[in-house]
PDB file of C-alpha atoms and ligand atoms in Angstrom:
ATOM      1  CA  MET A   1       0.758  55.854 132.318  1.00 89.00           C
ATOM      2  CA  ILE A   2      -0.885  52.563 133.294  1.00 93.00           C
ATOM      3  CA  ALA A   3       1.531  50.029 134.863  1.00 96.00           C
ATOM      4  CA  SER A   4       2.610  47.344 132.444  1.00 96.00           C
ATOM      5  CA  ALA A   5       1.184  44.418 134.458  1.00 96.00           C
ATOM      6  CA  GLN A   6      -2.239  46.069 134.363  1.00 97.00           C
ATOM      7  CA  LEU A   7      -2.013  46.913 130.675  1.00 98.00           C
ATOM      8  CA  LEU A   8      -0.918  43.367 129.809  1.00 98.00           C
ATOM      9  CA  ALA A   9      -3.917  42.010 131.732  1.00 97.00           C
ATOM     10  CA  ASP A  10      -6.309  44.493 130.080  1.00 97.00           C
ATOM     11  CA  LEU A  11      -5.057  43.602 126.608  1.00 98.00           C
ATOM     12  CA  GLU A  12      -4.898  39.821 127.065  1.00 97.00           C
ATOM     13  CA  PRO A  13      -8.213  39.220 125.204  1.00 98.00           C
ATOM     14  CA  THR A  14      -6.972  41.497 122.378  1.00 98.00           C
ATOM     15  CA  VAL A  15      -3.680  39.689 122.026  1.00 98.00           C
ATOM     16  CA  GLU A  16      -5.547  36.359 121.959  1.00 98.00           C
ATOM     17  CA  ARG A  17      -7.752  37.589 119.144  1.00 98.00           C
ATOM     18  CA  LEU A  18      -4.860  39.092 117.184  1.00 98.00           C
ATOM     19  CA  LEU A  19      -2.803  35.927 117.599  1.00 98.00           C
ATOM     20  CA  GLU A  20      -5.670  33.798 116.284  1.00 98.00           C
ATOM     21  CA  ARG A  21      -6.092  36.128 113.331  1.00 98.00           C
ATOM     22  CA  HIS A  22      -2.366  36.022 112.652  1.00 98.00           C
ATOM     23  CA  LEU A  23      -2.268  32.217 112.693  1.00 98.00           C
ATOM     24  CA  ALA A  24      -5.277  32.060 110.373  1.00 98.00           C
ATOM     25  CA  THR A  25      -3.769  34.547 107.900  1.00 97.00           C
ATOM     26  CA  SER A  26      -0.108  33.543 107.776  1.00 97.00           C
ATOM     27  CA  LYS A  27       0.862  30.827 105.317  1.00 96.00           C
ATOM     28  CA  GLU A  28       3.614  28.284 105.780  1.00 97.00           C
ATOM     29  CA  TRP A  29       6.711  28.888 103.663  1.00 98.00           C
ATOM     30  CA  PHE A  30      10.193  27.429 103.416  1.00 98.00           C
ATOM     31  CA  PRO A  31      13.301  29.594 103.188  1.00 98.00           C
ATOM     32  CA  HIS A  32      15.205  26.969 101.167  1.00 97.00           C
ATOM     33  CA  GLU A  33      12.585  27.000  98.414  1.00 97.00           C
ATOM     34  CA  HIS A  34      13.427  30.628  97.658  1.00 98.00           C
ATOM     35  CA  VAL A  35      17.210  30.284  97.391  1.00 98.00           C
ATOM     36  CA  PRO A  36      18.541  29.736  93.832  1.00 98.00           C
ATOM     37  CA  TYR A  37      21.057  27.057  94.825  1.00 98.00           C
ATOM     38  CA  GLY A  38      21.967  26.360  91.186  1.00 97.00           C
ATOM     39  CA  ARG A  39      23.953  29.603  91.153  1.00 97.00           C
ATOM     40  CA  GLY A  40      26.112  28.548  94.073  1.00 97.00           C
ATOM     41  CA  ARG A  41      29.725  27.420  93.889  1.00 95.00           C
ATOM     42  CA  ASP A  42      32.324  26.253  96.386  1.00 95.00           C
ATOM     43  CA  PRO A  43      34.332  29.140  97.823  1.00 91.00           C
ATOM     44  CA  LYS A  44      38.101  28.991  97.414  1.00 87.00           C
ATOM     45  CA  PRO A  45      39.908  29.400 100.744  1.00 85.00           C
ATOM     46  CA  GLY A  46      40.945  33.017 101.299  1.00 84.00           C
ATOM     47  CA  GLU A  47      39.310  34.139  98.033  1.00 90.00           C
ATOM     48  CA  GLN A  48      38.708  37.903  97.927  1.00 95.00           C
ATOM     49  CA  TRP A  49      35.278  38.940  96.735  1.00 96.00           C
ATOM     50  CA  SER A  50      34.765  41.364  93.869  1.00 95.00           C
ATOM     51  CA  GLU A  51      31.599  42.781  92.322  1.00 95.00           C
ATOM     52  CA  ASP A  52      32.099  40.635  89.227  1.00 94.00           C
ATOM     53  CA  ASP A  53      31.685  37.446  91.272  1.00 95.00           C
ATOM     54  CA  ALA A  54      27.972  38.175  91.715  1.00 96.00           C
ATOM     55  CA  ASP A  55      25.457  36.173  89.686  1.00 97.00           C
ATOM     56  CA  LEU A  56      22.212  38.127  89.776  1.00 97.00           C
ATOM     57  CA  ALA A  57      20.676  36.509  86.710  1.00 96.00           C
ATOM     58  CA  GLY A  58      22.155  39.198  84.484  1.00 96.00           C
ATOM     59  CA  ALA A  59      21.278  42.146  86.712  1.00 96.00           C
ATOM     60  CA  THR A  60      23.826  44.445  88.329  1.00 96.00           C
ATOM     61  CA  ILE A  61      23.455  46.390  91.560  1.00 96.00           C
ATOM     62  CA  ASP A  62      25.229  49.417  92.975  1.00 94.00           C
ATOM     63  CA  ASP A  63      26.673  50.198  96.403  1.00 94.00           C
ATOM     64  CA  ALA A  64      23.364  51.551  97.702  1.00 94.00           C
ATOM     65  CA  VAL A  65      21.569  48.262  97.045  1.00 96.00           C
ATOM     66  CA  ARG A  66      24.504  46.347  98.543  1.00 97.00           C
ATOM     67  CA  SER A  67      24.241  48.610 101.616  1.00 95.00           C
ATOM     68  CA  ALA A  68      20.525  47.881 101.864  1.00 96.00           C
ATOM     69  CA  LEU A  69      21.090  44.122 101.584  1.00 97.00           C
ATOM     70  CA  LEU A  70      23.764  44.248 104.284  1.00 97.00           C
ATOM     71  CA  VAL A  71      21.717  46.395 106.670  1.00 95.00           C
ATOM     72  CA  ASN A  72      18.518  44.414 106.102  1.00 96.00           C
ATOM     73  CA  LEU A  73      20.205  41.099 106.787  1.00 97.00           C
ATOM     74  CA  LEU A  74      22.164  42.361 109.800  1.00 96.00           C
ATOM     75  CA  THR A  75      18.963  43.727 111.300  1.00 94.00           C
ATOM     76  CA  GLU A  76      17.453  40.249 111.054  1.00 96.00           C
ATOM     77  CA  ASP A  77      20.650  38.797 112.553  1.00 96.00           C
ATOM     78  CA  ASN A  78      20.042  40.860 115.683  1.00 95.00           C
ATOM     79  CA  LEU A  79      16.973  38.780 116.502  1.00 96.00           C
ATOM     80  CA  PRO A  80      18.382  37.487 119.840  1.00 97.00           C
ATOM     81  CA  TYR A  81      18.238  41.017 121.244  1.00 95.00           C
ATOM     82  CA  TYR A  82      14.847  41.838 119.773  1.00 95.00           C
ATOM     83  CA  PHE A  83      13.560  38.598 121.257  1.00 97.00           C
ATOM     84  CA  ARG A  84      15.034  39.552 124.626  1.00 96.00           C
ATOM     85  CA  SER A  85      13.317  42.964 124.622  1.00 95.00           C
ATOM     86  CA  VAL A  86       9.966  41.633 123.488  1.00 97.00           C
ATOM     87  CA  GLU A  87       9.941  38.711 125.920  1.00 97.00           C
ATOM     88  CA  ARG A  88      10.909  41.046 128.756  1.00 96.00           C
ATOM     89  CA  MET A  89       7.998  43.316 127.911  1.00 97.00           C
ATOM     90  CA  PHE A  90       5.325  40.717 127.094  1.00 98.00           C
ATOM     91  CA  GLY A  91       6.396  37.855 129.393  1.00 97.00           C
ATOM     92  CA  ARG A  92       6.191  34.105 128.749  1.00 97.00           C
ATOM     93  CA  ASP A  93       2.656  33.396 129.852  1.00 96.00           C
ATOM     94  CA  GLY A  94      -0.596  32.905 128.015  1.00 97.00           C
ATOM     95  CA  ALA A  95      -1.273  34.428 124.619  1.00 98.00           C
ATOM     96  CA  TRP A  96       1.516  36.990 125.145  1.00 98.00           C
ATOM     97  CA  GLY A  97       4.130  34.259 125.465  1.00 98.00           C
ATOM     98  CA  THR A  98       2.657  32.256 122.586  1.00 98.00           C
ATOM     99  CA  TRP A  99       2.853  35.326 120.368  1.00 98.00           C
ATOM    100  CA  VAL A 100       6.449  36.126 121.349  1.00 98.00           C
ATOM    101  CA  ARG A 101       7.583  32.588 120.487  1.00 98.00           C
ATOM    102  CA  ARG A 102       5.652  32.396 117.224  1.00 98.00           C
ATOM    103  CA  TRP A 103       6.932  35.824 116.160  1.00 98.00           C
ATOM    104  CA  THR A 104      10.495  34.749 117.013  1.00 98.00           C
ATOM    105  CA  ALA A 105      10.137  31.571 114.950  1.00 98.00           C
ATOM    106  CA  GLU A 106       8.953  33.585 111.962  1.00 98.00           C
ATOM    107  CA  GLU A 107      11.679  36.198 112.336  1.00 98.00           C
ATOM    108  CA  GLY A 108      14.303  33.443 112.441  1.00 98.00           C
ATOM    109  CA  ARG A 109      13.623  32.398 108.855  1.00 98.00           C
ATOM    110  CA  HIS A 110      14.214  35.897 107.498  1.00 98.00           C
ATOM    111  CA  SER A 111      17.958  35.810 107.989  1.00 98.00           C
ATOM    112  CA  MET A 112      18.050  32.217 106.675  1.00 98.00           C
ATOM    113  CA  ALA A 113      16.360  33.181 103.413  1.00 98.00           C
ATOM    114  CA  ILE A 114      18.311  36.399 102.815  1.00 98.00           C
ATOM    115  CA  TYR A 115      21.634  34.874 103.860  1.00 98.00           C
ATOM    116  CA  GLY A 116      21.066  31.875 101.577  1.00 98.00           C
ATOM    117  CA  TYR A 117      20.308  34.144  98.651  1.00 98.00           C
ATOM    118  CA  LEU A 118      23.355  36.362  99.275  1.00 98.00           C
ATOM    119  CA  MET A 119      25.708  33.406  99.626  1.00 98.00           C
ATOM    120  CA  VAL A 120      24.695  31.523  96.476  1.00 98.00           C
ATOM    121  CA  THR A 121      24.585  34.668  94.345  1.00 98.00           C
ATOM    122  CA  ARG A 122      27.659  36.326  95.939  1.00 97.00           C
ATOM    123  CA  ALA A 123      25.725  39.612  95.746  1.00 98.00           C
ATOM    124  CA  ILE A 124      27.794  41.143  98.552  1.00 98.00           C
ATOM    125  CA  ASP A 125      31.235  40.475 100.072  1.00 97.00           C
ATOM    126  CA  PRO A 126      30.756  37.464 102.400  1.00 96.00           C
ATOM    127  CA  HIS A 127      33.852  38.230 104.509  1.00 96.00           C
ATOM    128  CA  HIS A 128      32.711  41.793 105.092  1.00 96.00           C
ATOM    129  CA  LEU A 129      29.184  40.601 105.895  1.00 97.00           C
ATOM    130  CA  GLU A 130      30.432  38.084 108.462  1.00 97.00           C
ATOM    131  CA  ARG A 131      32.761  40.589 110.111  1.00 96.00           C
ATOM    132  CA  CYS A 132      29.915  43.105 110.376  1.00 95.00           C
ATOM    133  CA  ARG A 133      27.623  40.434 111.789  1.00 96.00           C
ATOM    134  CA  MET A 134      30.185  39.468 114.429  1.00 96.00           C
ATOM    135  CA  ALA A 135      30.758  43.111 115.371  1.00 94.00           C
ATOM    136  CA  GLN A 136      27.087  43.897 115.503  1.00 93.00           C
ATOM    137  CA  VAL A 137      25.844  40.861 117.401  1.00 95.00           C
ATOM    138  CA  SER A 138      28.812  41.024 119.811  1.00 95.00           C
ATOM    139  CA  GLY A 139      27.892  44.653 120.518  1.00 93.00           C
ATOM    140  CA  GLY A 140      24.230  43.847 121.065  1.00 89.00           C
ATOM    141  CA  VAL A 141      23.064  47.414 120.520  1.00 86.00           C
ATOM    142  CA  THR A 142      19.324  47.492 119.849  1.00 85.00           C
ATOM    143  CA  PRO A 143      16.667  49.978 120.898  1.00 85.00           C
ATOM    144  CA  ASP A 144      15.238  49.009 124.283  1.00 88.00           C
ATOM    145  CA  PRO A 145      11.849  50.672 124.767  1.00 93.00           C
ATOM    146  CA  PRO A 146      11.591  52.100 128.312  1.00 95.00           C
ATOM    147  CA  THR A 147       7.940  51.120 128.846  1.00 97.00           C
ATOM    148  CA  LEU A 148       5.436  48.641 127.430  1.00 97.00           C
ATOM    149  CA  GLN A 149       3.611  51.527 125.745  1.00 98.00           C
ATOM    150  CA  HIS A 150       6.844  52.588 124.016  1.00 97.00           C
ATOM    151  CA  GLY A 151       7.366  48.973 123.011  1.00 97.00           C
ATOM    152  CA  PHE A 152       3.978  48.722 121.277  1.00 98.00           C
ATOM    153  CA  VAL A 153       4.668  51.885 119.306  1.00 98.00           C
ATOM    154  CA  TYR A 154       8.238  50.956 118.449  1.00 96.00           C
ATOM    155  CA  LEU A 155       7.295  47.477 117.233  1.00 97.00           C
ATOM    156  CA  ALA A 156       4.478  48.761 115.030  1.00 97.00           C
ATOM    157  CA  LEU A 157       6.717  51.381 113.394  1.00 96.00           C
ATOM    158  CA  GLN A 158       9.758  49.141 113.155  1.00 95.00           C
ATOM    159  CA  GLU A 159       7.959  46.197 111.521  1.00 97.00           C
ATOM    160  CA  LEU A 160       6.542  48.545 108.913  1.00 97.00           C
ATOM    161  CA  ALA A 161       9.960  50.116 108.369  1.00 95.00           C
ATOM    162  CA  THR A 162      11.551  46.708 107.751  1.00 95.00           C
ATOM    163  CA  ARG A 163       8.709  45.693 105.458  1.00 97.00           C
ATOM    164  CA  ILE A 164       9.177  48.833 103.369  1.00 96.00           C
ATOM    165  CA  SER A 165      12.909  48.457 103.227  1.00 95.00           C
ATOM    166  CA  HIS A 166      12.826  44.729 102.278  1.00 97.00           C
ATOM    167  CA  ARG A 167      10.292  45.436  99.526  1.00 97.00           C
ATOM    168  CA  ALA A 168      12.159  48.417  98.137  1.00 96.00           C
ATOM    169  CA  THR A 169      15.453  46.511  98.183  1.00 97.00           C
ATOM    170  CA  GLY A 170      13.844  43.534  96.441  1.00 97.00           C
ATOM    171  CA  LYS A 171      12.524  45.801  93.699  1.00 96.00           C
ATOM    172  CA  MET A 172      15.960  47.308  93.115  1.00 96.00           C
ATOM    173  CA  LEU A 173      17.727  43.960  92.802  1.00 96.00           C
ATOM    174  CA  GLY A 174      16.613  43.307  89.238  1.00 96.00           C
ATOM    175  CA  ASP A 175      16.945  39.578  89.919  1.00 98.00           C
ATOM    176  CA  PRO A 176      13.586  37.744  90.091  1.00 98.00           C
ATOM    177  CA  ALA A 177      14.928  35.253  92.666  1.00 98.00           C
ATOM    178  CA  GLY A 178      16.164  38.078  94.904  1.00 98.00           C
ATOM    179  CA  TYR A 179      12.887  39.925  94.494  1.00 98.00           C
ATOM    180  CA  ASP A 180      11.043  36.774  95.512  1.00 98.00           C
ATOM    181  CA  VAL A 181      13.146  36.309  98.685  1.00 98.00           C
ATOM    182  CA  MET A 182      12.696  39.918  99.775  1.00 98.00           C
ATOM    183  CA  MET A 183       8.958  39.906  99.023  1.00 98.00           C
ATOM    184  CA  ARG A 184       8.476  36.690 100.981  1.00 98.00           C
ATOM    185  CA  VAL A 185      10.223  38.207 103.998  1.00 98.00           C
ATOM    186  CA  ALA A 186       8.331  41.482 103.557  1.00 98.00           C
ATOM    187  CA  GLY A 187       5.087  39.463 103.583  1.00 98.00           C
ATOM    188  CA  ASP A 188       5.872  38.256 107.117  1.00 98.00           C
ATOM    189  CA  GLU A 189       6.825  41.758 108.235  1.00 98.00           C
ATOM    190  CA  ASN A 190       3.512  42.990 106.910  1.00 98.00           C
ATOM    191  CA  LEU A 191       1.547  40.593 109.108  1.00 98.00           C
ATOM    192  CA  HIS A 192       3.740  41.514 112.090  1.00 98.00           C
ATOM    193  CA  GLN A 193       3.136  45.179 111.529  1.00 98.00           C
ATOM    194  CA  ILE A 194      -0.611  44.657 111.266  1.00 98.00           C
ATOM    195  CA  PHE A 195      -0.508  42.717 114.552  1.00 98.00           C
ATOM    196  CA  TYR A 196       1.441  45.413 116.409  1.00 98.00           C
ATOM    197  CA  ARG A 197      -0.463  48.270 114.788  1.00 98.00           C
ATOM    198  CA  ASP A 198      -3.781  46.851 116.003  1.00 98.00           C
ATOM    199  CA  LEU A 199      -2.323  45.974 119.399  1.00 98.00           C
ATOM    200  CA  ALA A 200      -1.158  49.572 119.798  1.00 98.00           C
ATOM    201  CA  HIS A 201      -4.602  50.756 118.717  1.00 98.00           C
ATOM    202  CA  ALA A 202      -6.207  48.714 121.500  1.00 98.00           C
ATOM    203  CA  ALA A 203      -3.600  50.062 123.926  1.00 98.00           C
ATOM    204  CA  ILE A 204      -4.585  53.623 122.946  1.00 98.00           C
ATOM    205  CA  GLU A 205      -8.137  52.852 124.041  1.00 98.00           C
ATOM    206  CA  ALA A 206      -6.964  51.275 127.300  1.00 98.00           C
ATOM    207  CA  ASP A 207      -4.392  53.950 128.171  1.00 98.00           C
ATOM    208  CA  PRO A 208      -4.799  56.990 125.910  1.00 98.00           C
ATOM    209  CA  SER A 209      -2.449  59.327 127.749  1.00 98.00           C
ATOM    210  CA  GLY A 210       0.279  56.740 128.324  1.00 98.00           C
ATOM    211  CA  MET A 211       0.190  55.779 124.660  1.00 98.00           C
ATOM    212  CA  MET A 212       0.151  59.402 123.454  1.00 98.00           C
ATOM    213  CA  ILE A 213       3.281  60.110 125.500  1.00 98.00           C
ATOM    214  CA  ALA A 214       4.921  56.968 124.092  1.00 98.00           C
ATOM    215  CA  ILE A 215       3.936  57.805 120.487  1.00 98.00           C
ATOM    216  CA  GLU A 216       5.327  61.322 120.807  1.00 98.00           C
ATOM    217  CA  ASP A 217       8.578  59.972 122.284  1.00 96.00           C
ATOM    218  CA  GLN A 218       8.976  57.272 119.649  1.00 96.00           C
ATOM    219  CA  VAL A 219       8.194  59.537 116.709  1.00 95.00           C
ATOM    220  CA  ARG A 220      10.753  62.036 118.031  1.00 94.00           C
ATOM    221  CA  ASN A 221      13.446  59.431 118.640  1.00 89.00           C
ATOM    222  CA  PHE A 222      12.744  56.801 116.006  1.00 84.00           C
ATOM    223  CA  ALA A 223      15.941  55.231 114.725  1.00 76.00           C
ATOM    224  CA  MET A 224      15.961  52.663 111.970  1.00 71.00           C
ATOM    225  CA  PRO A 225      16.950  49.237 113.223  1.00 69.00           C
ATOM    226  CA  GLY A 226      20.623  48.774 112.472  1.00 77.00           C
ATOM    227  CA  VAL A 227      22.165  51.523 114.576  1.00 76.00           C
ATOM    228  CA  GLY A 228      24.756  49.022 115.919  1.00 78.00           C
ATOM    229  CA  ILE A 229      26.025  48.075 112.442  1.00 86.00           C
ATOM    230  CA  PRO A 230      29.611  49.184 111.638  1.00 85.00           C
ATOM    231  CA  GLY A 231      29.391  52.138 109.232  1.00 90.00           C
ATOM    232  CA  PHE A 232      25.624  52.402 109.728  1.00 90.00           C
ATOM    233  CA  ASN A 233      25.474  56.150 109.038  1.00 91.00           C
ATOM    234  CA  GLU A 234      27.215  55.778 105.667  1.00 93.00           C
ATOM    235  CA  HIS A 235      24.975  52.852 104.735  1.00 92.00           C
ATOM    236  CA  ALA A 236      21.880  54.761 105.828  1.00 91.00           C
ATOM    237  CA  ALA A 237      22.961  57.749 103.720  1.00 91.00           C
ATOM    238  CA  ALA A 238      23.444  55.528 100.637  1.00 92.00           C
ATOM    239  CA  ILE A 239      20.071  53.850 101.247  1.00 92.00           C
ATOM    240  CA  ALA A 240      18.432  57.270 101.535  1.00 90.00           C
ATOM    241  CA  ARG A 241      20.085  58.570  98.341  1.00 88.00           C
ATOM    242  CA  ALA A 242      18.700  55.563  96.468  1.00 88.00           C
ATOM    243  CA  GLY A 243      15.230  56.367  97.856  1.00 87.00           C
ATOM    244  CA  ILE A 244      14.954  52.931  99.497  1.00 90.00           C
ATOM    245  CA  TYR A 245      14.426  54.518 102.893  1.00 91.00           C
ATOM    246  CA  ASP A 246      14.609  58.206 103.694  1.00 91.00           C
ATOM    247  CA  LEU A 247      12.709  60.870 105.611  1.00 92.00           C
ATOM    248  CA  ALA A 248      10.078  61.141 102.870  1.00 94.00           C
ATOM    249  CA  VAL A 249       9.431  57.400 102.947  1.00 94.00           C
ATOM    250  CA  HIS A 250       9.407  57.545 106.737  1.00 95.00           C
ATOM    251  CA  HIS A 251       6.761  60.241 106.782  1.00 96.00           C
ATOM    252  CA  ASP A 252       4.616  59.180 103.824  1.00 97.00           C
ATOM    253  CA  GLN A 253       4.648  55.428 104.379  1.00 96.00           C
ATOM    254  CA  ILE A 254       4.904  55.144 108.165  1.00 96.00           C
ATOM    255  CA  LEU A 255       3.969  58.238 110.143  1.00 97.00           C
ATOM    256  CA  ALA A 256       1.085  59.387 107.955  1.00 97.00           C
ATOM    257  CA  PRO A 257      -0.685  56.042 107.443  1.00 97.00           C
ATOM    258  CA  VAL A 258      -0.104  54.618 110.938  1.00 98.00           C
ATOM    259  CA  VAL A 259       0.137  57.504 113.392  1.00 98.00           C
ATOM    260  CA  LEU A 260      -2.180  59.949 111.642  1.00 97.00           C
ATOM    261  CA  ARG A 261      -4.686  57.676 109.915  1.00 97.00           C
ATOM    262  CA  GLN A 262      -4.792  54.300 111.702  1.00 98.00           C
ATOM    263  CA  TRP A 263      -4.240  55.571 115.234  1.00 98.00           C
ATOM    264  CA  ASP A 264      -5.866  58.892 114.389  1.00 98.00           C
ATOM    265  CA  VAL A 265      -3.903  60.639 117.148  1.00 98.00           C
ATOM    266  CA  GLU A 266      -5.599  63.924 116.427  1.00 97.00           C
ATOM    267  CA  HIS A 267      -8.966  62.609 117.641  1.00 98.00           C
ATOM    268  CA  VAL A 268      -7.967  60.352 120.534  1.00 98.00           C
ATOM    269  CA  GLU A 269     -10.274  61.036 123.486  1.00 97.00           C
ATOM    270  CA  GLY A 270      -9.820  60.789 127.231  1.00 97.00           C
ATOM    271  CA  LEU A 271      -6.376  62.421 127.476  1.00 98.00           C
ATOM    272  CA  ASP A 272      -5.204  63.949 130.741  1.00 98.00           C
ATOM    273  CA  ALA A 273      -3.153  67.181 130.805  1.00 98.00           C
ATOM    274  CA  GLU A 274       0.139  65.375 130.177  1.00 98.00           C
ATOM    275  CA  GLY A 275      -1.401  63.392 127.325  1.00 98.00           C
ATOM    276  CA  GLU A 276      -2.763  66.575 125.738  1.00 98.00           C
ATOM    277  CA  GLN A 277       0.650  68.224 125.909  1.00 98.00           C
ATOM    278  CA  ALA A 278       2.229  65.176 124.280  1.00 98.00           C
ATOM    279  CA  ARG A 279      -0.363  65.325 121.494  1.00 98.00           C
ATOM    280  CA  GLU A 280       0.331  69.012 120.882  1.00 98.00           C
ATOM    281  CA  ARG A 281       4.065  68.344 120.553  1.00 98.00           C
ATOM    282  CA  LEU A 282       3.354  65.319 118.352  1.00 98.00           C
ATOM    283  CA  MET A 283       1.152  67.290 115.942  1.00 98.00           C
ATOM    284  CA  VAL A 284       3.828  69.989 115.612  1.00 97.00           C
ATOM    285  CA  ARG A 285       6.441  67.325 114.935  1.00 97.00           C
ATOM    286  CA  LEU A 286       4.296  65.564 112.352  1.00 97.00           C
ATOM    287  CA  ALA A 287       3.675  68.835 110.520  1.00 97.00           C
ATOM    288  CA  LYS A 288       7.413  69.443 110.468  1.00 96.00           C
ATOM    289  CA  SER A 289       8.166  65.930 109.234  1.00 95.00           C
ATOM    290  CA  GLU A 290       5.618  66.486 106.455  1.00 96.00           C
ATOM    291  CA  ARG A 291       7.518  69.613 105.348  1.00 96.00           C
ATOM    292  CA  VAL A 292      10.839  67.771 105.450  1.00 94.00           C
ATOM    293  CA  ALA A 293       9.329  64.910 103.445  1.00 95.00           C
ATOM    294  CA  ARG A 294       8.158  67.314 100.732  1.00 95.00           C
ATOM    295  CA  ARG A 295      11.619  68.912 100.547  1.00 94.00           C
ATOM    296  CA  VAL A 296      13.359  65.535 100.294  1.00 91.00           C
ATOM    297  CA  THR A 297      10.979  64.450  97.533  1.00 90.00           C
ATOM    298  CA  GLU A 298      11.465  67.709  95.614  1.00 92.00           C
ATOM    299  CA  ARG A 299      15.234  67.409  95.845  1.00 89.00           C
ATOM    300  CA  ARG A 300      15.181  63.817  94.639  1.00 85.00           C
ATOM    301  CA  GLU A 301      12.959  64.756  91.698  1.00 86.00           C
ATOM    302  CA  GLN A 302      15.283  67.610  90.800  1.00 88.00           C
ATOM    303  CA  ALA A 303      18.327  65.330  90.998  1.00 84.00           C
ATOM    304  CA  LEU A 304      16.562  62.765  88.819  1.00 81.00           C
ATOM    305  CA  ALA A 305      15.595  65.391  86.259  1.00 87.00           C
ATOM    306  CA  ALA A 306      19.173  66.674  86.187  1.00 87.00           C
ATOM    307  CA  SER A 307      20.594  63.189  85.634  1.00 80.00           C
ATOM    308  CA  VAL A 308      18.349  62.430  82.611  1.00 72.00           C
TER     309      VAL A 308
HETATM  310 FE1  FE2 B 401      12.227  40.125 110.047  1.00 55.16          FE
HETATM  311 FE1  FE2 B 402       8.939  41.177 111.666  1.00 55.16          FE
END
């Protein structure tokens, strides 16, 4: 595995190019313009929230969608720790530092937009949300990739995972304003994922074995952002049951398109013995995750058919 200082130096021209492309593609937007303030009202002190308080323009949502909204927002609220990890890996200098700061500025508006929407529509319990946020951010539990190579892989997969989960949640809201907020945020995540995906691709060329080891590790250990959220396992189970994010989505929309097609791990050249072994384990794991994905999809289809 190439040392991180060397890899950062090797990839500096790539990060410059990707940063320029990102700045040319991303469009300015304003969180406040996506929040339907007209639906807001002053909270009464000590008021207990109930589902009927929500104003989702006539739509109603269930616990799974509320779980997804909570988890998606809390993940964005953990930005201080994500920033810390990314700055530690990439440093403050040159194009690397410029990217880290720009990315942080963009990430910051995600929680603003989603929080604004949730507060004015009362879609979820604001006391519960705030208590979870305090618990989560006070705990500061976020994945900390052990090497730069792991970081590249993690960021590419994680940005895509958040994009998918914001989009899917937006679609399930049934409220055009909520859909708009989640799509706007998902649009940013999409550009982030494209940046990290292509950065990882360049890293594969610079350090094929180091990256193959990191990809195998990250695919084996990937955890959705949000592991530090109180009740995360229950929320994750509800989100999976609703089909917003489960093992089938993970395989079909993340591992297959990115790891298999974009990075084309099967045909990476220049691997040493350790890299080859990592690839062999990775291919076995991907085949297994494909089988699991098919089973999950079949079961969901059967459950849907039974409920009709
Ligand atoms: Fe985000
Ligand atoms: Fe992002």
